[in-house]
Amino acid sequence: VQLVESGGGLVQPGRSLKLSCAASGFTFSDYYMAWVRQAPKKGLEWVATISSSGSTTYYPDSVRGRFTISRDSAKRGLYLQMNSLTSEDTATYYCTRHGLRIDFDYWGQGVMVTVSS
Amino acid sequence: DIQMTQSPASLSASLGETVSIECLTSEGISNDLAWYQQKSGKSPQLLIYTTSRLQDGVPSRFSGSGSGTRYSLKISGMQPEDEADYFCQQSYKYPLTFGSGTKLEIK
């Protein structure tokens, strides 16, 4: 299993950014996928989950209405569109696969997003 | 939302010592509790899921137990490579929530 994120960087407050994750080594269309973030020197925060078919999504209140998770099974890609970014969104964002229960059994290496003027 | 209270925040252990980390949940989670290890500068890795099941490749010195609202991770015989941050996570319902983490260091 390999998960490789891309698309991070420095972005101004109020702007948008889209993260991508390339998945390989497993049957992508069989698994729920998710994004988890970690602010510098802080703990882990779940950001979004998408069902295996892509028909159902879940978000915490902190990002609902601003972030959108999506997937493309043909490209084996997972995405996170982030709008109206604030400094509170500064973090390393991890692409993850959901395991047997809604835990996270595989993680990418992470991509840094910095929101600053 | 289910609140996760993890303790201690930090812990120092000698090589070979047995250590325990606790996670309390604000409501019952039917054993849907996972533990993660994050070494410095690395991504988290799943250690244990559904309270006590070891992820493939995880050494048997790691074990998990608990029920209801009280869960724990035990390392039986601290090794140098166990120095890391550890997080619990409830996998019972959305929104998914994590404990605040335990920093485990070698004494």
mmCIF file of N, CA and C in Angstrom, chain A residues 8-99:
data_model
loop_
_atom_site.group_PDB
_atom_site.id
_atom_site.type_symbol
_atom_site.label_atom_id
_atom_site.label_comp_id
_atom_site.label_asym_id
_atom_site.label_seq_id
_atom_site.Cartn_x
_atom_site.Cartn_y
_atom_site.Cartn_z
ATOM 1 N N GLY A 8 0.470 20.656 -1.567
ATOM 2 C CA GLY A 8 0.589 21.556 -0.427
ATOM 3 C C GLY A 8 1.401 22.796 -0.764
ATOM 4 N N GLY A 9 1.505 23.708 0.211
ATOM 5 C CA GLY A 9 2.289 24.905 -0.001
ATOM 6 C C GLY A 9 1.804 26.059 0.845
ATOM 7 N N LEU A 10 2.288 27.240 0.499
ATOM 8 C CA LEU A 10 1.922 28.473 1.207
ATOM 9 C C LEU A 10 0.751 29.132 0.482
ATOM 10 N N VAL A 11 -0.284 29.474 1.246
ATOM 11 C CA VAL A 11 -1.464 30.104 0.652
ATOM 12 C C VAL A 11 -1.942 31.220 1.582
ATOM 13 N N GLN A 12 -2.468 32.267 0.983
ATOM 14 C CA GLN A 12 -2.945 33.403 1.775
ATOM 15 C C GLN A 12 -4.294 33.090 2.431
ATOM 16 N N PRO A 13 -4.572 33.709 3.559
ATOM 17 C CA PRO A 13 -5.881 33.523 4.197
ATOM 18 C C PRO A 13 -7.018 33.889 3.251
ATOM 19 N N GLY A 14 -8.063 33.080 3.280
ATOM 20 C CA GLY A 14 -9.212 33.316 2.431
ATOM 21 C C GLY A 14 -9.128 32.650 1.063
ATOM 22 N N ARG A 15 -7.943 32.186 0.704
ATOM 23 C CA ARG A 15 -7.768 31.549 -0.599
ATOM 24 C C ARG A 15 -8.060 30.060 -0.534
ATOM 25 N N SER A 16 -7.897 29.394 -1.678
ATOM 26 C CA SER A 16 -8.203 27.974 -1.789
ATOM 27 C C SER A 16 -6.963 27.174 -2.161
ATOM 28 N N LEU A 17 -7.053 25.875 -1.902
ATOM 29 C CA LEU A 17 -5.972 24.959 -2.261
ATOM 30 C C LEU A 17 -6.575 23.576 -2.433
ATOM 31 N N LYS A 18 -6.031 22.798 -3.366
ATOM 32 C CA LYS A 18 -6.511 21.438 -3.561
ATOM 33 C C LYS A 18 -5.375 20.454 -3.388
ATOM 34 N N LEU A 19 -5.578 19.510 -2.479
ATOM 35 C CA LEU A 19 -4.615 18.448 -2.249
ATOM 36 C C LEU A 19 -5.001 17.209 -3.049
ATOM 37 N N SER A 20 -3.989 16.458 -3.444
ATOM 38 C CA SER A 20 -4.207 15.200 -4.154
ATOM 39 C C SER A 20 -3.456 14.082 -3.461
ATOM 40 N N CYS A 21 -3.958 12.874 -3.651
ATOM 41 C CA CYS A 21 -3.305 11.692 -3.095
ATOM 42 C C CYS A 21 -3.385 10.585 -4.134
ATOM 43 N N ALA A 22 -2.233 10.045 -4.498
ATOM 44 C CA ALA A 22 -2.172 8.927 -5.441
ATOM 45 C C ALA A 22 -2.049 7.629 -4.664
ATOM 46 N N ALA A 23 -2.990 6.733 -4.894
ATOM 47 C CA ALA A 23 -3.026 5.468 -4.158
ATOM 48 C C ALA A 23 -2.574 4.309 -5.046
ATOM 49 N N SER A 24 -1.860 3.376 -4.451
ATOM 50 C CA SER A 24 -1.434 2.186 -5.180
ATOM 51 C C SER A 24 -1.236 1.026 -4.215
ATOM 52 N N GLY A 25 -1.207 -0.180 -4.771
ATOM 53 C CA GLY A 25 -0.924 -1.360 -3.967
ATOM 54 C C GLY A 25 -2.125 -2.016 -3.334
ATOM 55 N N PHE A 26 -3.318 -1.521 -3.641
ATOM 56 C CA PHE A 26 -4.540 -2.135 -3.126
ATOM 57 C C PHE A 26 -5.691 -1.781 -4.065
ATOM 58 N N THR A 27 -6.820 -2.453 -3.885
ATOM 59 C CA THR A 27 -7.989 -2.190 -4.712
ATOM 60 C C THR A 27 -8.682 -0.936 -4.196
ATOM 61 N N PHE A 28 -8.331 0.187 -4.791
ATOM 62 C CA PHE A 28 -8.747 1.515 -4.304
ATOM 63 C C PHE A 28 -10.262 1.605 -4.134
ATOM 64 N N SER A 29 -11.001 1.065 -5.075
ATOM 65 C CA SER A 29 -12.454 1.219 -5.073
ATOM 66 C C SER A 29 -13.144 0.419 -3.972
ATOM 67 N N ASP A 30 -12.390 -0.392 -3.234
ATOM 68 C CA ASP A 30 -12.976 -1.192 -2.155
ATOM 69 C C ASP A 30 -12.979 -0.482 -0.812
ATOM 70 N N TYR A 31 -12.241 0.610 -0.698
ATOM 71 C CA TYR A 31 -11.983 1.193 0.610
ATOM 72 C C TYR A 31 -12.521 2.607 0.780
ATOM 73 N N TYR A 32 -13.034 2.879 1.990
ATOM 74 C CA TYR A 32 -13.246 4.247 2.409
ATOM 75 C C TYR A 32 -11.869 4.901 2.542
ATOM 76 N N MET A 33 -11.806 6.188 2.245
ATOM 77 C CA MET A 33 -10.565 6.942 2.352
ATOM 78 C C MET A 33 -10.810 8.208 3.172
ATOM 79 N N ALA A 34 -9.728 8.789 3.666
ATOM 80 C CA ALA A 34 -9.895 9.945 4.557
ATOM 81 C C ALA A 34 -8.681 10.853 4.532
ATOM 82 N N TRP A 35 -8.861 12.029 5.046
ATOM 83 C CA TRP A 35 -7.780 12.985 5.305
ATOM 84 C C TRP A 35 -7.739 13.260 6.814
ATOM 85 N N VAL A 36 -6.533 13.278 7.340
ATOM 86 C CA VAL A 36 -6.288 13.613 8.747
ATOM 87 C C VAL A 36 -5.200 14.676 8.756
ATOM 88 N N ARG A 37 -5.311 15.666 9.637
ATOM 89 C CA ARG A 37 -4.293 16.710 9.679
ATOM 90 C C ARG A 37 -3.674 16.814 11.060
ATOM 91 N N GLN A 38 -2.510 17.461 11.084
ATOM 92 C CA GLN A 38 -1.774 17.657 12.332
ATOM 93 C C GLN A 38 -1.104 19.013 12.294
ATOM 94 N N ALA A 39 -1.600 19.928 13.104
ATOM 95 C CA ALA A 39 -0.975 21.239 13.215
ATOM 96 C C ALA A 39 0.414 21.073 13.829
ATOM 97 N N PRO A 40 1.314 22.016 13.567
ATOM 98 C CA PRO A 40 2.690 21.906 14.080
ATOM 99 C C PRO A 40 2.734 21.677 15.581
ATOM 100 N N LYS A 41 3.431 20.642 15.977
ATOM 101 C CA LYS A 41 3.614 20.275 17.379
ATOM 102 C C LYS A 41 2.293 19.960 18.097
ATOM 103 N N LYS A 42 1.260 19.621 17.338
ATOM 104 C CA LYS A 42 -0.056 19.344 17.935
ATOM 105 C C LYS A 42 -0.486 17.916 17.666
ATOM 106 N N GLY A 43 -1.714 17.593 18.083
ATOM 107 C CA GLY A 43 -2.247 16.254 17.892
ATOM 108 C C GLY A 43 -2.895 16.069 16.536
ATOM 109 N N LEU A 44 -3.573 14.941 16.408
ATOM 110 C CA LEU A 44 -4.197 14.560 15.145
ATOM 111 C C LEU A 44 -5.657 14.990 15.114
ATOM 112 N N GLU A 45 -6.113 15.447 13.945
ATOM 113 C CA GLU A 45 -7.503 15.853 13.759
ATOM 114 C C GLU A 45 -8.033 15.253 12.467
ATOM 115 N N TRP A 46 -9.097 14.481 12.565
ATOM 116 C CA TRP A 46 -9.760 13.950 11.377
ATOM 117 C C TRP A 46 -10.439 15.090 10.624
ATOM 118 N N VAL A 47 -10.294 15.073 9.282
ATOM 119 C CA VAL A 47 -10.762 16.184 8.454
ATOM 120 C C VAL A 47 -11.914 15.794 7.530
ATOM 121 N N ALA A 48 -11.860 14.595 6.949
ATOM 122 C CA ALA A 48 -12.904 14.199 6.010
ATOM 123 C C ALA A 48 -12.782 12.719 5.687
ATOM 124 N N THR A 49 -13.918 12.111 5.374
ATOM 125 C CA THR A 49 -13.984 10.710 4.933
ATOM 126 C C THR A 49 -14.907 10.609 3.736
ATOM 127 N N ILE A 50 -14.562 9.713 2.815
ATOM 128 C CA ILE A 50 -15.417 9.450 1.667
ATOM 129 C C ILE A 50 -15.607 7.944 1.539
ATOM 130 N N SER A 51 -16.817 7.547 1.227
ATOM 131 C CA SER A 51 -17.121 6.129 1.088
ATOM 132 C C SER A 51 -16.430 5.535 -0.135
ATOM 133 N N SER A 52 -16.436 4.216 -0.226
ATOM 134 C CA SER A 52 -15.743 3.531 -1.316
ATOM 135 C C SER A 52 -16.321 3.905 -2.684
ATOM 136 N N SER A 53 -17.610 4.147 -2.727
ATOM 137 C CA SER A 53 -18.248 4.517 -3.997
ATOM 138 C C SER A 53 -18.160 6.014 -4.286
ATOM 139 N N GLY A 54 -17.844 6.777 -3.251
ATOM 140 C CA GLY A 54 -17.805 8.225 -3.405
ATOM 141 C C GLY A 54 -19.140 8.904 -3.161
ATOM 142 N N SER A 55 -20.154 8.120 -2.839
ATOM 143 C CA SER A 55 -21.497 8.683 -2.723
ATOM 144 C C SER A 55 -21.769 9.345 -1.370
ATOM 145 N N THR A 56 -20.960 9.012 -0.377
ATOM 146 C CA THR A 56 -21.183 9.551 0.974
ATOM 147 C C THR A 56 -19.906 10.168 1.506
ATOM 148 N N THR A 57 -20.056 11.335 2.105
ATOM 149 C CA THR A 57 -18.919 12.022 2.706
ATOM 150 C C THR A 57 -19.248 12.442 4.134
ATOM 151 N N TYR A 58 -18.213 12.587 4.938
ATOM 152 C CA TYR A 58 -18.347 12.961 6.336
ATOM 153 C C TYR A 58 -17.301 14.018 6.661
ATOM 154 N N TYR A 59 -17.702 14.995 7.477
ATOM 155 C CA TYR A 59 -16.794 16.076 7.880
ATOM 156 C C TYR A 59 -17.047 16.450 9.333
ATOM 157 N N PRO A 60 -16.012 16.932 10.018
ATOM 158 C CA PRO A 60 -16.254 17.542 11.331
ATOM 159 C C PRO A 60 -16.770 18.963 11.122
ATOM 160 N N ASP A 61 -17.326 19.531 12.164
ATOM 161 C CA ASP A 61 -17.876 20.888 12.062
ATOM 162 C C ASP A 61 -16.812 21.916 11.677
ATOM 163 N N SER A 62 -15.565 21.662 12.065
ATOM 164 C CA SER A 62 -14.492 22.644 11.839
ATOM 165 C C SER A 62 -14.206 22.912 10.357
ATOM 166 N N VAL A 63 -14.579 21.987 9.486
ATOM 167 C CA VAL A 63 -14.285 22.176 8.050
ATOM 168 C C VAL A 63 -15.528 22.042 7.170
ATOM 169 N N ARG A 64 -16.639 21.590 7.732
ATOM 170 C CA ARG A 64 -17.837 21.380 6.923
ATOM 171 C C ARG A 64 -18.260 22.685 6.263
ATOM 172 N N GLY A 65 -18.532 22.613 4.964
ATOM 173 C CA GLY A 65 -18.918 23.796 4.191
ATOM 174 C C GLY A 65 -17.734 24.499 3.554
ATOM 175 N N ARG A 66 -16.515 24.194 4.012
ATOM 176 C CA ARG A 66 -15.312 24.809 3.422
ATOM 177 C C ARG A 66 -14.470 23.787 2.667
ATOM 178 N N PHE A 67 -14.433 22.552 3.165
ATOM 179 C CA PHE A 67 -13.620 21.503 2.556
ATOM 180 C C PHE A 67 -14.530 20.507 1.841
ATOM 181 N N THR A 68 -14.020 19.955 0.732
ATOM 182 C CA THR A 68 -14.743 18.925 -0.010
ATOM 183 C C THR A 68 -13.793 17.792 -0.361
ATOM 184 N N ILE A 69 -14.147 16.595 0.059
ATOM 185 C CA ILE A 69 -13.363 15.417 -0.277
ATOM 186 C C ILE A 69 -13.996 14.754 -1.503
ATOM 187 N N SER A 70 -13.147 14.236 -2.380
ATOM 188 C CA SER A 70 -13.643 13.545 -3.573
ATOM 189 C C SER A 70 -12.645 12.475 -3.976
ATOM 190 N N ARG A 71 -13.066 11.622 -4.897
ATOM 191 C CA ARG A 71 -12.189 10.555 -5.361
ATOM 192 C C ARG A 71 -12.463 10.252 -6.818
ATOM 193 N N ASP A 72 -11.461 9.701 -7.479
ATOM 194 C CA ASP A 72 -11.572 9.279 -8.870
ATOM 195 C C ASP A 72 -10.997 7.874 -8.939
ATOM 196 N N SER A 73 -11.865 6.882 -9.003
ATOM 197 C CA SER A 73 -11.399 5.499 -8.979
ATOM 198 C C SER A 73 -10.567 5.146 -10.199
ATOM 199 N N ALA A 74 -10.892 5.722 -11.348
ATOM 200 C CA ALA A 74 -10.130 5.430 -12.565
ATOM 201 C C ALA A 74 -8.680 5.884 -12.426
ATOM 202 N N LYS A 75 -8.494 7.007 -11.754
ATOM 203 C CA LYS A 75 -7.150 7.545 -11.556
ATOM 204 C C LYS A 75 -6.548 7.103 -10.225
ATOM 205 N N ARG A 76 -7.331 6.378 -9.431
ATOM 206 C CA ARG A 76 -6.874 5.963 -8.100
ATOM 207 C C ARG A 76 -6.433 7.183 -7.291
ATOM 208 N N GLY A 77 -7.244 8.213 -7.372
ATOM 209 C CA GLY A 77 -6.896 9.468 -6.715
ATOM 210 C C GLY A 77 -7.901 9.903 -5.670
ATOM 211 N N LEU A 78 -7.362 10.471 -4.600
ATOM 212 C CA LEU A 78 -8.172 11.070 -3.534
ATOM 213 C C LEU A 78 -7.829 12.554 -3.496
ATOM 214 N N TYR A 79 -8.835 13.392 -3.247
ATOM 215 C CA TYR A 79 -8.629 14.833 -3.314
ATOM 216 C C TYR A 79 -9.253 15.539 -2.119
ATOM 217 N N LEU A 80 -8.705 16.714 -1.802
ATOM 218 C CA LEU A 80 -9.305 17.551 -0.770
ATOM 219 C C LEU A 80 -9.264 18.990 -1.270
ATOM 220 N N GLN A 81 -10.434 19.527 -1.595
ATOM 221 C CA GLN A 81 -10.557 20.922 -1.988
ATOM 222 C C GLN A 81 -10.794 21.737 -0.726
ATOM 223 N N MET A 82 -9.912 22.686 -0.474
ATOM 224 C CA MET A 82 -9.998 23.490 0.749
ATOM 225 C C MET A 82 -10.234 24.952 0.362
ATOM 226 N N ASN A 83 -11.344 25.495 0.805
ATOM 227 C CA ASN A 83 -11.710 26.883 0.518
ATOM 228 C C ASN A 83 -11.714 27.713 1.800
ATOM 229 N N SER A 84 -11.688 29.033 1.623
ATOM 230 C CA SER A 84 -11.768 29.977 2.758
ATOM 231 C C SER A 84 -10.790 29.597 3.859
ATOM 232 N N LEU A 85 -9.547 29.385 3.486
ATOM 233 C CA LEU A 85 -8.546 28.908 4.434
ATOM 234 C C LEU A 85 -8.200 29.979 5.461
ATOM 235 N N THR A 86 -7.943 29.534 6.680
ATOM 236 C CA THR A 86 -7.502 30.414 7.761
ATOM 237 C C THR A 86 -6.212 29.852 8.348
ATOM 238 N N SER A 87 -5.612 30.636 9.237
ATOM 239 C CA SER A 87 -4.370 30.188 9.872
ATOM 240 C C SER A 87 -4.589 28.901 10.670
ATOM 241 N N GLU A 88 -5.834 28.676 11.117
ATOM 242 C CA GLU A 88 -6.160 27.465 11.870
ATOM 243 C C GLU A 88 -6.044 26.205 11.021
ATOM 244 N N ASP A 89 -6.002 26.374 9.717
ATOM 245 C CA ASP A 89 -5.886 25.226 8.815
ATOM 246 C C ASP A 89 -4.430 24.866 8.516
ATOM 247 N N THR A 90 -3.493 25.638 9.045
ATOM 248 C CA THR A 90 -2.077 25.322 8.867
ATOM 249 C C THR A 90 -1.757 23.998 9.538
ATOM 250 N N ALA A 91 -1.258 23.045 8.755
ATOM 251 C CA ALA A 91 -1.027 21.698 9.279
ATOM 252 C C ALA A 91 -0.375 20.824 8.208
ATOM 253 N N THR A 92 0.095 19.680 8.652
ATOM 254 C CA THR A 92 0.453 18.614 7.730
ATOM 255 C C THR A 92 -0.806 17.786 7.486
ATOM 256 N N TYR A 93 -1.120 17.567 6.227
ATOM 257 C CA TYR A 93 -2.319 16.818 5.855
ATOM 258 C C TYR A 93 -1.905 15.423 5.372
ATOM 259 N N TYR A 94 -2.509 14.422 5.989
ATOM 260 C CA TYR A 94 -2.213 13.034 5.653
ATOM 261 C C TYR A 94 -3.375 12.411 4.891
ATOM 262 N N CYS A 95 -3.056 11.742 3.824
ATOM 263 C CA CYS A 95 -4.012 10.882 3.120
ATOM 264 C C CYS A 95 -3.995 9.530 3.838
ATOM 265 N N THR A 96 -5.174 9.010 4.159
ATOM 266 C CA THR A 96 -5.228 7.752 4.893
ATOM 267 C C THR A 96 -6.277 6.816 4.300
ATOM 268 N N ARG A 97 -6.090 5.533 4.583
ATOM 269 C CA ARG A 97 -7.081 4.529 4.205
ATOM 270 C C ARG A 97 -7.798 4.071 5.461
ATOM 271 N N HIS A 98 -9.102 3.931 5.383
ATOM 272 C CA HIS A 98 -9.845 3.391 6.520
ATOM 273 C C HIS A 98 -9.684 1.892 6.559
ATOM 274 N N GLY A 99 -9.544 1.379 7.783
ATOM 275 C CA GLY A 99 -9.410 -0.047 7.990
ATOM 276 C C GLY A 99 -10.732 -0.743 8.186
#
